């Protein structure tokens, strides 16, 4: 069974940085898409960034471009989200997810594209 575990969330002051990690266990096979999403209270999850596991093509939402960086260590089956210049509006629960197919520009933002999700990690910026 595929499982994803996020870590690295916490509290930070505006302008600070955090690095989230998403470790994937279990076998998926093929080229996949790992996405990071965030969810505000009472709102639907929204895509933040995504990366293709083979090749490393990345995608970012406009709200985080230039501040967040997604990367991966395939040997460790871990995807990272480096978040710099954090703003109070970045406060949310952050989730990682895997799509068994490679990311596409038209699909990576859709939560329905992803088949497995982690439990989430809270990021609070004050």
PDB file of N, CA, C and O in Angstrom, residues 13-94:
ATOM      1  N   UNK A  13       7.988  33.266  11.909  1.00  0.00           N
ATOM      2  CA  UNK A  13       7.622  34.653  11.686  1.00  0.00           C
ATOM      3  C   UNK A  13       7.633  34.975  10.199  1.00  0.00           C
ATOM      4  O   UNK A  13       8.328  34.327   9.395  1.00  0.00           O
ATOM      5  N   UNK A  14       6.848  35.957   9.834  1.00  0.00           N
ATOM      6  CA  UNK A  14       6.810  36.402   8.437  1.00  0.00           C
ATOM      7  C   UNK A  14       8.216  36.754   7.968  1.00  0.00           C
ATOM      8  O   UNK A  14       9.003  37.362   8.697  1.00  0.00           O
ATOM      9  N   UNK A  15       8.518  36.318   6.758  1.00  0.00           N
ATOM     10  CA  UNK A  15       9.851  36.506   6.209  1.00  0.00           C
ATOM     11  C   UNK A  15      10.772  35.325   6.433  1.00  0.00           C
ATOM     12  O   UNK A  15      11.844  35.247   5.816  1.00  0.00           O
ATOM     13  N   UNK A  16      10.355  34.422   7.288  1.00  0.00           N
ATOM     14  CA  UNK A  16      11.169  33.263   7.604  1.00  0.00           C
ATOM     15  C   UNK A  16      10.989  32.137   6.607  1.00  0.00           C
ATOM     16  O   UNK A  16      10.330  32.293   5.573  1.00  0.00           O
ATOM     17  N   UNK A  17      11.594  30.995   6.949  1.00  0.00           N
ATOM     18  CA  UNK A  17      11.605  29.841   6.043  1.00  0.00           C
ATOM     19  C   UNK A  17      11.246  28.567   6.780  1.00  0.00           C
ATOM     20  O   UNK A  17      11.474  28.442   7.995  1.00  0.00           O
ATOM     21  N   UNK A  18      10.697  27.630   6.034  1.00  0.00           N
ATOM     22  CA  UNK A  18      10.458  26.271   6.504  1.00  0.00           C
ATOM     23  C   UNK A  18      10.705  25.325   5.337  1.00  0.00           C
ATOM     24  O   UNK A  18      10.524  25.713   4.176  1.00  0.00           O
ATOM     25  N   UNK A  19      11.073  24.083   5.656  1.00  0.00           N
ATOM     26  CA  UNK A  19      11.183  23.069   4.629  1.00  0.00           C
ATOM     27  C   UNK A  19      10.310  21.889   5.002  1.00  0.00           C
ATOM     28  O   UNK A  19      10.503  21.262   6.056  1.00  0.00           O
ATOM     29  N   UNK A  20       9.342  21.610   4.156  1.00  0.00           N
ATOM     30  CA  UNK A  20       8.468  20.466   4.353  1.00  0.00           C
ATOM     31  C   UNK A  20       9.036  19.258   3.611  1.00  0.00           C
ATOM     32  O   UNK A  20       9.643  19.400   2.549  1.00  0.00           O
ATOM     33  N   UNK A  21       8.811  18.097   4.191  1.00  0.00           N
ATOM     34  CA  UNK A  21       9.241  16.842   3.567  1.00  0.00           C
ATOM     35  C   UNK A  21       8.044  15.936   3.379  1.00  0.00           C
ATOM     36  O   UNK A  21       7.111  15.945   4.186  1.00  0.00           O
ATOM     37  N   UNK A  22       8.088  15.149   2.323  1.00  0.00           N
ATOM     38  CA  UNK A  22       7.033  14.177   2.034  1.00  0.00           C
ATOM     39  C   UNK A  22       7.714  12.869   1.658  1.00  0.00           C
ATOM     40  O   UNK A  22       8.333  12.772   0.593  1.00  0.00           O
ATOM     41  N   UNK A  23       7.622  11.903   2.549  1.00  0.00           N
ATOM     42  CA  UNK A  23       8.241  10.602   2.298  1.00  0.00           C
ATOM     43  C   UNK A  23       7.190   9.622   1.816  1.00  0.00           C
ATOM     44  O   UNK A  23       6.130   9.476   2.445  1.00  0.00           O
ATOM     45  N   UNK A  24       7.482   8.968   0.719  1.00  0.00           N
ATOM     46  CA  UNK A  24       6.550   8.016   0.115  1.00  0.00           C
ATOM     47  C   UNK A  24       7.031   6.598   0.388  1.00  0.00           C
ATOM     48  O   UNK A  24       8.190   6.272   0.141  1.00  0.00           O
ATOM     49  N   UNK A  25       6.158   5.772   0.907  1.00  0.00           N
ATOM     50  CA  UNK A  25       6.476   4.359   1.093  1.00  0.00           C
ATOM     51  C   UNK A  25       5.547   3.526   0.238  1.00  0.00           C
ATOM     52  O   UNK A  25       4.441   3.946  -0.096  1.00  0.00           O
ATOM     53  N   UNK A  26       6.022   2.325  -0.116  1.00  0.00           N
ATOM     54  CA  UNK A  26       5.240   1.496  -1.009  1.00  0.00           C
ATOM     55  C   UNK A  26       5.649   1.735  -2.450  1.00  0.00           C
ATOM     56  O   UNK A  26       6.334   2.697  -2.771  1.00  0.00           O
ATOM     57  N   UNK A  27       5.211   0.877  -3.316  1.00  0.00           N
ATOM     58  CA  UNK A  27       5.620   0.929  -4.716  1.00  0.00           C
ATOM     59  C   UNK A  27       4.498   1.456  -5.595  1.00  0.00           C
ATOM     60  O   UNK A  27       3.360   1.002  -5.494  1.00  0.00           O
ATOM     61  N   UNK A  28       4.849   2.436  -6.415  1.00  0.00           N
ATOM     62  CA  UNK A  28       3.879   2.974  -7.354  1.00  0.00           C
ATOM     63  C   UNK A  28       4.226   2.546  -8.765  1.00  0.00           C
ATOM     64  O   UNK A  28       3.381   2.099  -9.527  1.00  0.00           O
ATOM     65  N   UNK A  29       5.504   2.714  -9.103  1.00  0.00           N
ATOM     66  CA  UNK A  29       5.944   2.327 -10.429  1.00  0.00           C
ATOM     67  C   UNK A  29       5.731   3.425 -11.442  1.00  0.00           C
ATOM     68  O   UNK A  29       4.825   4.250 -11.320  1.00  0.00           O
ATOM     69  N   UNK A  30       6.607   3.434 -12.438  1.00  0.00           N
ATOM     70  CA  UNK A  30       6.459   4.387 -13.519  1.00  0.00           C
ATOM     71  C   UNK A  30       6.837   5.800 -13.114  1.00  0.00           C
ATOM     72  O   UNK A  30       7.429   6.033 -12.067  1.00  0.00           O
ATOM     73  N   UNK A  31       6.485   6.719 -13.968  1.00  0.00           N
ATOM     74  CA  UNK A  31       6.739   8.137 -13.721  1.00  0.00           C
ATOM     75  C   UNK A  31       5.495   8.758 -13.121  1.00  0.00           C
ATOM     76  O   UNK A  31       4.407   8.634 -13.664  1.00  0.00           O
ATOM     77  N   UNK A  32       5.691   9.411 -11.982  1.00  0.00           N
ATOM     78  CA  UNK A  32       4.543   9.939 -11.243  1.00  0.00           C
ATOM     79  C   UNK A  32       4.657  11.445 -11.051  1.00  0.00           C
ATOM     80  O   UNK A  32       5.633  12.070 -11.444  1.00  0.00           O
ATOM     81  N   UNK A  33       3.652  11.964 -10.416  1.00  0.00           N
ATOM     82  CA  UNK A  33       3.615  13.380 -10.047  1.00  0.00           C
ATOM     83  C   UNK A  33       3.426  13.471  -8.547  1.00  0.00           C
ATOM     84  O   UNK A  33       2.507  12.847  -8.003  1.00  0.00           O
ATOM     85  N   UNK A  34       4.282  14.204  -7.888  1.00  0.00           N
ATOM     86  CA  UNK A  34       4.124  14.500  -6.469  1.00  0.00           C
ATOM     87  C   UNK A  34       3.708  15.950  -6.344  1.00  0.00           C
ATOM     88  O   UNK A  34       4.402  16.844  -6.854  1.00  0.00           O
ATOM     89  N   UNK A  35       2.596  16.186  -5.702  1.00  0.00           N
ATOM     90  CA  UNK A  35       2.095  17.545  -5.548  1.00  0.00           C
ATOM     91  C   UNK A  35       2.018  17.970  -4.094  1.00  0.00           C
ATOM     92  O   UNK A  35       1.837  17.148  -3.199  1.00  0.00           O
ATOM     93  N   UNK A  36       2.179  19.253  -3.888  1.00  0.00           N
ATOM     94  CA  UNK A  36       1.937  19.865  -2.577  1.00  0.00           C
ATOM     95  C   UNK A  36       0.693  20.730  -2.693  1.00  0.00           C
ATOM     96  O   UNK A  36       0.584  21.525  -3.635  1.00  0.00           O
ATOM     97  N   UNK A  37      -0.178  20.562  -1.739  1.00  0.00           N
ATOM     98  CA  UNK A  37      -1.411  21.344  -1.670  1.00  0.00           C
ATOM     99  C   UNK A  37      -1.486  22.004  -0.298  1.00  0.00           C
ATOM    100  O   UNK A  37      -0.846  21.577   0.650  1.00  0.00           O
ATOM    101  N   UNK A  38      -2.304  23.026  -0.190  1.00  0.00           N
ATOM    102  CA  UNK A  38      -2.580  23.616   1.112  1.00  0.00           C
ATOM    103  C   UNK A  38      -4.075  23.866   1.237  1.00  0.00           C
ATOM    104  O   UNK A  38      -4.778  24.025   0.245  1.00  0.00           O
ATOM    105  N   UNK A  39      -4.509  23.890   2.463  1.00  0.00           N
ATOM    106  CA  UNK A  39      -5.933  24.049   2.727  1.00  0.00           C
ATOM    107  C   UNK A  39      -6.140  25.030   3.860  1.00  0.00           C
ATOM    108  O   UNK A  39      -5.593  24.851   4.958  1.00  0.00           O
ATOM    109  N   UNK A  40      -6.939  26.059   3.581  1.00  0.00           N
ATOM    110  CA  UNK A  40      -7.337  27.011   4.610  1.00  0.00           C
ATOM    111  C   UNK A  40      -8.625  26.502   5.255  1.00  0.00           C
ATOM    112  O   UNK A  40      -9.407  25.786   4.620  1.00  0.00           O
ATOM    113  N   UNK A  41      -8.875  26.875   6.488  1.00  0.00           N
ATOM    114  CA  UNK A  41     -10.100  26.424   7.159  1.00  0.00           C
ATOM    115  C   UNK A  41     -11.346  26.766   6.352  1.00  0.00           C
ATOM    116  O   UNK A  41     -11.519  27.901   5.913  1.00  0.00           O
ATOM    117  N   UNK A  42     -12.169  25.767   6.131  1.00  0.00           N
ATOM    118  CA  UNK A  42     -13.412  25.981   5.412  1.00  0.00           C
ATOM    119  C   UNK A  42     -13.268  26.099   3.908  1.00  0.00           C
ATOM    120  O   UNK A  42     -14.253  26.361   3.210  1.00  0.00           O
ATOM    121  N   UNK A  43     -12.060  25.914   3.407  1.00  0.00           N
ATOM    122  CA  UNK A  43     -11.816  26.037   1.975  1.00  0.00           C
ATOM    123  C   UNK A  43     -11.356  24.703   1.395  1.00  0.00           C
ATOM    124  O   UNK A  43     -10.945  23.802   2.117  1.00  0.00           O
ATOM    125  N   UNK A  44     -11.423  24.588   0.078  1.00  0.00           N
ATOM    126  CA  UNK A  44     -10.916  23.399  -0.582  1.00  0.00           C
ATOM    127  C   UNK A  44      -9.387  23.479  -0.702  1.00  0.00           C
ATOM    128  O   UNK A  44      -8.808  24.557  -0.662  1.00  0.00           O
ATOM    129  N   UNK A  45      -8.792  22.319  -0.852  1.00  0.00           N
ATOM    130  CA  UNK A  45      -7.347  22.282  -1.051  1.00  0.00           C
ATOM    131  C   UNK A  45      -6.979  22.945  -2.369  1.00  0.00           C
ATOM    132  O   UNK A  45      -7.680  22.780  -3.372  1.00  0.00           O
ATOM    133  N   UNK A  46      -5.855  23.651  -2.348  1.00  0.00           N
ATOM    134  CA  UNK A  46      -5.384  24.301  -3.565  1.00  0.00           C
ATOM    135  C   UNK A  46      -3.939  23.904  -3.835  1.00  0.00           C
ATOM    136  O   UNK A  46      -3.145  23.749  -2.892  1.00  0.00           O
ATOM    137  N   UNK A  47      -3.637  23.731  -5.097  1.00  0.00           N
ATOM    138  CA  UNK A  47      -2.300  23.308  -5.477  1.00  0.00           C
ATOM    139  C   UNK A  47      -1.271  24.401  -5.252  1.00  0.00           C
ATOM    140  O   UNK A  47      -1.524  25.576  -5.510  1.00  0.00           O
ATOM    141  N   UNK A  48      -0.110  23.993  -4.757  1.00  0.00           N
ATOM    142  CA  UNK A  48       0.981  24.913  -4.486  1.00  0.00           C
ATOM    143  C   UNK A  48       2.125  24.671  -5.453  1.00  0.00           C
ATOM    144  O   UNK A  48       2.637  25.590  -6.082  1.00  0.00           O
ATOM    145  N   UNK A  49       2.534  23.400  -5.566  1.00  0.00           N
ATOM    146  CA  UNK A  49       3.653  23.036  -6.438  1.00  0.00           C
ATOM    147  C   UNK A  49       3.570  21.550  -6.735  1.00  0.00           C
ATOM    148  O   UNK A  49       2.932  20.788  -6.011  1.00  0.00           O
ATOM    149  N   UNK A  50       4.234  21.149  -7.813  1.00  0.00           N
ATOM    150  CA  UNK A  50       4.273  19.733  -8.176  1.00  0.00           C
ATOM    151  C   UNK A  50       5.558  19.444  -8.921  1.00  0.00           C
ATOM    152  O   UNK A  50       6.175  20.350  -9.507  1.00  0.00           O
ATOM    153  N   UNK A  51       5.950  18.165  -8.900  1.00  0.00           N
ATOM    154  CA  UNK A  51       7.178  17.762  -9.570  1.00  0.00           C
ATOM    155  C   UNK A  51       6.978  16.389 -10.191  1.00  0.00           C
ATOM    156  O   UNK A  51       6.341  15.514  -9.597  1.00  0.00           O
ATOM    157  N   UNK A  52       7.518  16.210 -11.390  1.00  0.00           N
ATOM    158  CA  UNK A  52       7.496  14.913 -12.049  1.00  0.00           C
ATOM    159  C   UNK A  52       8.648  14.088 -11.503  1.00  0.00           C
ATOM    160  O   UNK A  52       9.788  14.553 -11.473  1.00  0.00           O
ATOM    161  N   UNK A  53       8.366  12.861 -11.081  1.00  0.00           N
ATOM    162  CA  UNK A  53       9.396  12.077 -10.405  1.00  0.00           C
ATOM    163  C   UNK A  53      10.542  11.689 -11.323  1.00  0.00           C
ATOM    164  O   UNK A  53      11.664  11.526 -10.859  1.00  0.00           O
ATOM    165  N   UNK A  54      10.289  11.527 -12.592  1.00  0.00           N
ATOM    166  CA  UNK A  54      11.357  11.238 -13.554  1.00  0.00           C
ATOM    167  C   UNK A  54      11.543  12.451 -14.436  1.00  0.00           C
ATOM    168  O   UNK A  54      10.649  12.834 -15.181  1.00  0.00           O
ATOM    169  N   UNK A  55      12.703  13.077 -14.297  1.00  0.00           N
ATOM    170  CA  UNK A  55      12.971  14.264 -15.091  1.00  0.00           C
ATOM    171  C   UNK A  55      12.957  15.540 -14.274  1.00  0.00           C
ATOM    172  O   UNK A  55      13.676  16.481 -14.576  1.00  0.00           O
ATOM    173  N   UNK A  56      12.108  15.587 -13.254  1.00  0.00           N
ATOM    174  CA  UNK A  56      12.111  16.707 -12.335  1.00  0.00           C
ATOM    175  C   UNK A  56      11.422  17.972 -12.821  1.00  0.00           C
ATOM    176  O   UNK A  56      11.640  19.049 -12.240  1.00  0.00           O
ATOM    177  N   UNK A  57      10.598  17.891 -13.847  1.00  0.00           N
ATOM    178  CA  UNK A  57       9.853  19.084 -14.268  1.00  0.00           C
ATOM    179  C   UNK A  57       8.990  19.568 -13.110  1.00  0.00           C
ATOM    180  O   UNK A  57       8.340  18.772 -12.432  1.00  0.00           O
ATOM    181  N   UNK A  58       8.991  20.879 -12.896  1.00  0.00           N
ATOM    182  CA  UNK A  58       8.260  21.443 -11.765  1.00  0.00           C
ATOM    183  C   UNK A  58       7.161  22.397 -12.216  1.00  0.00           C
ATOM    184  O   UNK A  58       7.228  22.978 -13.302  1.00  0.00           O
ATOM    185  N   UNK A  59       6.184  22.538 -11.352  1.00  0.00           N
ATOM    186  CA  UNK A  59       5.061  23.433 -11.581  1.00  0.00           C
ATOM    187  C   UNK A  59       4.809  24.195 -10.288  1.00  0.00           C
ATOM    188  O   UNK A  59       4.935  23.641  -9.192  1.00  0.00           O
ATOM    189  N   UNK A  60       4.432  25.468 -10.415  1.00  0.00           N
ATOM    190  CA  UNK A  60       4.162  26.299  -9.245  1.00  0.00           C
ATOM    191  C   UNK A  60       2.900  27.127  -9.464  1.00  0.00           C
ATOM    192  O   UNK A  60       2.638  27.605 -10.565  1.00  0.00           O
ATOM    193  N   UNK A  61       2.188  27.328  -8.379  1.00  0.00           N
ATOM    194  CA  UNK A  61       1.110  28.291  -8.425  1.00  0.00           C
ATOM    195  C   UNK A  61       1.720  29.695  -8.397  1.00  0.00           C
ATOM    196  O   UNK A  61       2.760  29.913  -7.779  1.00  0.00           O
ATOM    197  N   UNK A  62       1.049  30.641  -9.018  1.00  0.00           N
ATOM    198  CA  UNK A  62       1.585  32.006  -9.088  1.00  0.00           C
ATOM    199  C   UNK A  62       1.828  32.608  -7.706  1.00  0.00           C
ATOM    200  O   UNK A  62       2.734  33.434  -7.529  1.00  0.00           O
ATOM    201  N   UNK A  63       1.045  32.203  -6.728  1.00  0.00           N
ATOM    202  CA  UNK A  63       1.150  32.801  -5.396  1.00  0.00           C
ATOM    203  C   UNK A  63       2.451  32.444  -4.682  1.00  0.00           C
ATOM    204  O   UNK A  63       2.817  33.101  -3.709  1.00  0.00           O
ATOM    205  N   UNK A  64       3.131  31.397  -5.163  1.00  0.00           N
ATOM    206  CA  UNK A  64       4.350  30.967  -4.482  1.00  0.00           C
ATOM    207  C   UNK A  64       5.577  31.022  -5.381  1.00  0.00           C
ATOM    208  O   UNK A  64       6.698  30.768  -4.930  1.00  0.00           O
ATOM    209  N   UNK A  65       5.384  31.339  -6.647  1.00  0.00           N
ATOM    210  CA  UNK A  65       6.514  31.390  -7.578  1.00  0.00           C
ATOM    211  C   UNK A  65       7.553  32.379  -7.080  1.00  0.00           C
ATOM    212  O   UNK A  65       7.232  33.510  -6.716  1.00  0.00           O
ATOM    213  N   UNK A  66       8.797  31.927  -7.060  1.00  0.00           N
ATOM    214  CA  UNK A  66       9.881  32.775  -6.595  1.00  0.00           C
ATOM    215  C   UNK A  66      10.125  32.689  -5.102  1.00  0.00           C
ATOM    216  O   UNK A  66      11.153  33.178  -4.613  1.00  0.00           O
ATOM    217  N   UNK A  67       9.195  32.084  -4.365  1.00  0.00           N
ATOM    218  CA  UNK A  67       9.368  31.948  -2.906  1.00  0.00           C
ATOM    219  C   UNK A  67       9.494  30.488  -2.479  1.00  0.00           C
ATOM    220  O   UNK A  67      10.219  30.194  -1.532  1.00  0.00           O
ATOM    221  N   UNK A  68       8.774  29.601  -3.136  1.00  0.00           N
ATOM    222  CA  UNK A  68       8.796  28.179  -2.795  1.00  0.00           C
ATOM    223  C   UNK A  68       9.557  27.412  -3.866  1.00  0.00           C
ATOM    224  O   UNK A  68       9.511  27.753  -5.058  1.00  0.00           O
ATOM    225  N   UNK A  69      10.240  26.355  -3.432  1.00  0.00           N
ATOM    226  CA  UNK A  69      10.967  25.491  -4.353  1.00  0.00           C
ATOM    227  C   UNK A  69      10.657  24.038  -4.028  1.00  0.00           C
ATOM    228  O   UNK A  69      10.832  23.615  -2.880  1.00  0.00           O
ATOM    229  N   UNK A  70      10.208  23.300  -5.033  1.00  0.00           N
ATOM    230  CA  UNK A  70       9.950  21.876  -4.847  1.00  0.00           C
ATOM    231  C   UNK A  70      11.141  21.100  -5.410  1.00  0.00           C
ATOM    232  O   UNK A  70      11.694  21.459  -6.462  1.00  0.00           O
ATOM    233  N   UNK A  71      11.539  20.071  -4.700  1.00  0.00           N
ATOM    234  CA  UNK A  71      12.660  19.251  -5.140  1.00  0.00           C
ATOM    235  C   UNK A  71      12.444  17.824  -4.654  1.00  0.00           C
ATOM    236  O   UNK A  71      11.505  17.560  -3.898  1.00  0.00           O
ATOM    237  N   UNK A  72      13.303  16.916  -5.076  1.00  0.00           N
ATOM    238  CA  UNK A  72      13.114  15.529  -4.689  1.00  0.00           C
ATOM    239  C   UNK A  72      14.449  14.816  -4.547  1.00  0.00           C
ATOM    240  O   UNK A  72      15.434  15.190  -5.180  1.00  0.00           O
ATOM    241  N   UNK A  73      14.441  13.816  -3.714  1.00  0.00           N
ATOM    242  CA  UNK A  73      15.558  12.894  -3.568  1.00  0.00           C
ATOM    243  C   UNK A  73      14.970  11.515  -3.851  1.00  0.00           C
ATOM    244  O   UNK A  73      14.357  10.905  -2.960  1.00  0.00           O
ATOM    245  N   UNK A  74      15.114  11.053  -5.080  1.00  0.00           N
ATOM    246  CA  UNK A  74      14.472   9.799  -5.467  1.00  0.00           C
ATOM    247  C   UNK A  74      15.026   8.610  -4.692  1.00  0.00           C
ATOM    248  O   UNK A  74      14.296   7.647  -4.428  1.00  0.00           O
ATOM    249  N   UNK A  75      16.286   8.673  -4.323  1.00  0.00           N
ATOM    250  CA  UNK A  75      16.870   7.577  -3.546  1.00  0.00           C
ATOM    251  C   UNK A  75      16.176   7.435  -2.198  1.00  0.00           C
ATOM    252  O   UNK A  75      16.019   6.330  -1.673  1.00  0.00           O
ATOM    253  N   UNK A  76      15.759   8.543  -1.642  1.00  0.00           N
ATOM    254  CA  UNK A  76      15.067   8.530  -0.344  1.00  0.00           C
ATOM    255  C   UNK A  76      13.558   8.524  -0.509  1.00  0.00           C
ATOM    256  O   UNK A  76      12.833   8.520   0.487  1.00  0.00           O
ATOM    257  N   UNK A  77      13.089   8.574  -1.773  1.00  0.00           N
ATOM    258  CA  UNK A  77      11.647   8.625  -2.050  1.00  0.00           C
ATOM    259  C   UNK A  77      11.008   9.764  -1.269  1.00  0.00           C
ATOM    260  O   UNK A  77       9.920   9.622  -0.700  1.00  0.00           O
ATOM    261  N   UNK A  78      11.683  10.887  -1.256  1.00  0.00           N
ATOM    262  CA  UNK A  78      11.229  12.040  -0.491  1.00  0.00           C
ATOM    263  C   UNK A  78      11.184  13.268  -1.381  1.00  0.00           C
ATOM    264  O   UNK A  78      12.100  13.516  -2.168  1.00  0.00           O
ATOM    265  N   UNK A  79      10.108  14.009  -1.263  1.00  0.00           N
ATOM    266  CA  UNK A  79       9.937  15.278  -1.963  1.00  0.00           C
ATOM    267  C   UNK A  79       9.924  16.393  -0.929  1.00  0.00           C
ATOM    268  O   UNK A  79       9.355  16.227   0.157  1.00  0.00           O
ATOM    269  N   UNK A  80      10.552  17.503  -1.286  1.00  0.00           N
ATOM    270  CA  UNK A  80      10.674  18.628  -0.360  1.00  0.00           C
ATOM    271  C   UNK A  80       9.961  19.856  -0.912  1.00  0.00           C
ATOM    272  O   UNK A  80       9.863  20.045  -2.121  1.00  0.00           O
ATOM    273  N   UNK A  81       9.509  20.681   0.001  1.00  0.00           N
ATOM    274  CA  UNK A  81       8.979  21.991  -0.368  1.00  0.00           C
ATOM    275  C   UNK A  81       9.700  23.013   0.494  1.00  0.00           C
ATOM    276  O   UNK A  81       9.415  23.139   1.686  1.00  0.00           O
ATOM    277  N   UNK A  82      10.658  23.697  -0.108  1.00  0.00           N
ATOM    278  CA  UNK A  82      11.380  24.760   0.582  1.00  0.00           C
ATOM    279  C   UNK A  82      10.559  26.036   0.464  1.00  0.00           C
ATOM    280  O   UNK A  82      10.271  26.488  -0.651  1.00  0.00           O
ATOM    281  N   UNK A  83      10.191  26.579   1.597  1.00  0.00           N
ATOM    282  CA  UNK A  83       9.335  27.767   1.616  1.00  0.00           C
ATOM    283  C   UNK A  83      10.109  28.921   2.221  1.00  0.00           C
ATOM    284  O   UNK A  83      10.462  28.896   3.412  1.00  0.00           O
ATOM    285  N   UNK A  84      10.412  29.915   1.426  1.00  0.00           N
ATOM    286  CA  UNK A  84      11.140  31.110   1.868  1.00  0.00           C
ATOM    287  C   UNK A  84      10.248  32.329   1.781  1.00  0.00           C
ATOM    288  O   UNK A  84       9.225  32.313   1.103  1.00  0.00           O
ATOM    289  N   UNK A  85      10.670  33.381   2.455  1.00  0.00           N
ATOM    290  CA  UNK A  85       9.911  34.638   2.434  1.00  0.00           C
ATOM    291  C   UNK A  85       8.438  34.391   2.766  1.00  0.00           C
ATOM    292  O   UNK A  85       7.549  34.870   2.055  1.00  0.00           O
ATOM    293  N   UNK A  86       8.218  33.625   3.805  1.00  0.00           N
ATOM    294  CA  UNK A  86       6.850  33.248   4.150  1.00  0.00           C
ATOM    295  C   UNK A  86       6.027  34.468   4.550  1.00  0.00           C
ATOM    296  O   UNK A  86       6.538  35.432   5.143  1.00  0.00           O
ATOM    297  N   UNK A  87       4.750  34.379   4.214  1.00  0.00           N
ATOM    298  CA  UNK A  87       3.794  35.444   4.504  1.00  0.00           C
ATOM    299  C   UNK A  87       2.697  34.885   5.403  1.00  0.00           C
ATOM    300  O   UNK A  87       2.466  33.674   5.457  1.00  0.00           O
ATOM    301  N   UNK A  88       1.986  35.774   6.056  1.00  0.00           N
ATOM    302  CA  UNK A  88       0.908  35.315   6.936  1.00  0.00           C
ATOM    303  C   UNK A  88      -0.135  34.540   6.135  1.00  0.00           C
ATOM    304  O   UNK A  88      -0.744  33.601   6.657  1.00  0.00           O
ATOM    305  N   UNK A  89      -0.332  34.907   4.879  1.00  0.00           N
ATOM    306  CA  UNK A  89      -1.329  34.205   4.061  1.00  0.00           C
ATOM    307  C   UNK A  89      -0.893  32.801   3.642  1.00  0.00           C
ATOM    308  O   UNK A  89      -1.665  32.061   3.018  1.00  0.00           O
ATOM    309  N   UNK A  90       0.342  32.416   3.970  1.00  0.00           N
ATOM    310  CA  UNK A  90       0.791  31.046   3.716  1.00  0.00           C
ATOM    311  C   UNK A  90       0.360  30.106   4.843  1.00  0.00           C
ATOM    312  O   UNK A  90       0.556  28.886   4.742  1.00  0.00           O
ATOM    313  N   UNK A  91      -0.203  30.675   5.902  1.00  0.00           N
ATOM    314  CA  UNK A  91      -0.673  29.848   7.008  1.00  0.00           C
ATOM    315  C   UNK A  91      -1.779  28.917   6.530  1.00  0.00           C
ATOM    316  O   UNK A  91      -2.810  29.362   6.015  1.00  0.00           O
ATOM    317  N   UNK A  92      -1.565  27.630   6.681  1.00  0.00           N
ATOM    318  CA  UNK A  92      -2.520  26.624   6.201  1.00  0.00           C
ATOM    319  C   UNK A  92      -2.031  25.246   6.601  1.00  0.00           C
ATOM    320  O   UNK A  92      -0.900  25.088   7.080  1.00  0.00           O
ATOM    321  N   UNK A  93      -2.871  24.248   6.365  1.00  0.00           N
ATOM    322  CA  UNK A  93      -2.449  22.861   6.462  1.00  0.00           C
ATOM    323  C   UNK A  93      -1.901  22.473   5.093  1.00  0.00           C
ATOM    324  O   UNK A  93      -2.562  22.712   4.075  1.00  0.00           O
ATOM    325  N   UNK A  94      -0.737  21.874   5.095  1.00  0.00           N
ATOM    326  CA  UNK A  94      -0.087  21.492   3.845  1.00  0.00           C
ATOM    327  C   UNK A  94      -0.108  19.982   3.696  1.00  0.00           C
ATOM    328  O   UNK A  94       0.209  19.242   4.640  1.00  0.00           O
TER     329      UNK A  94
END
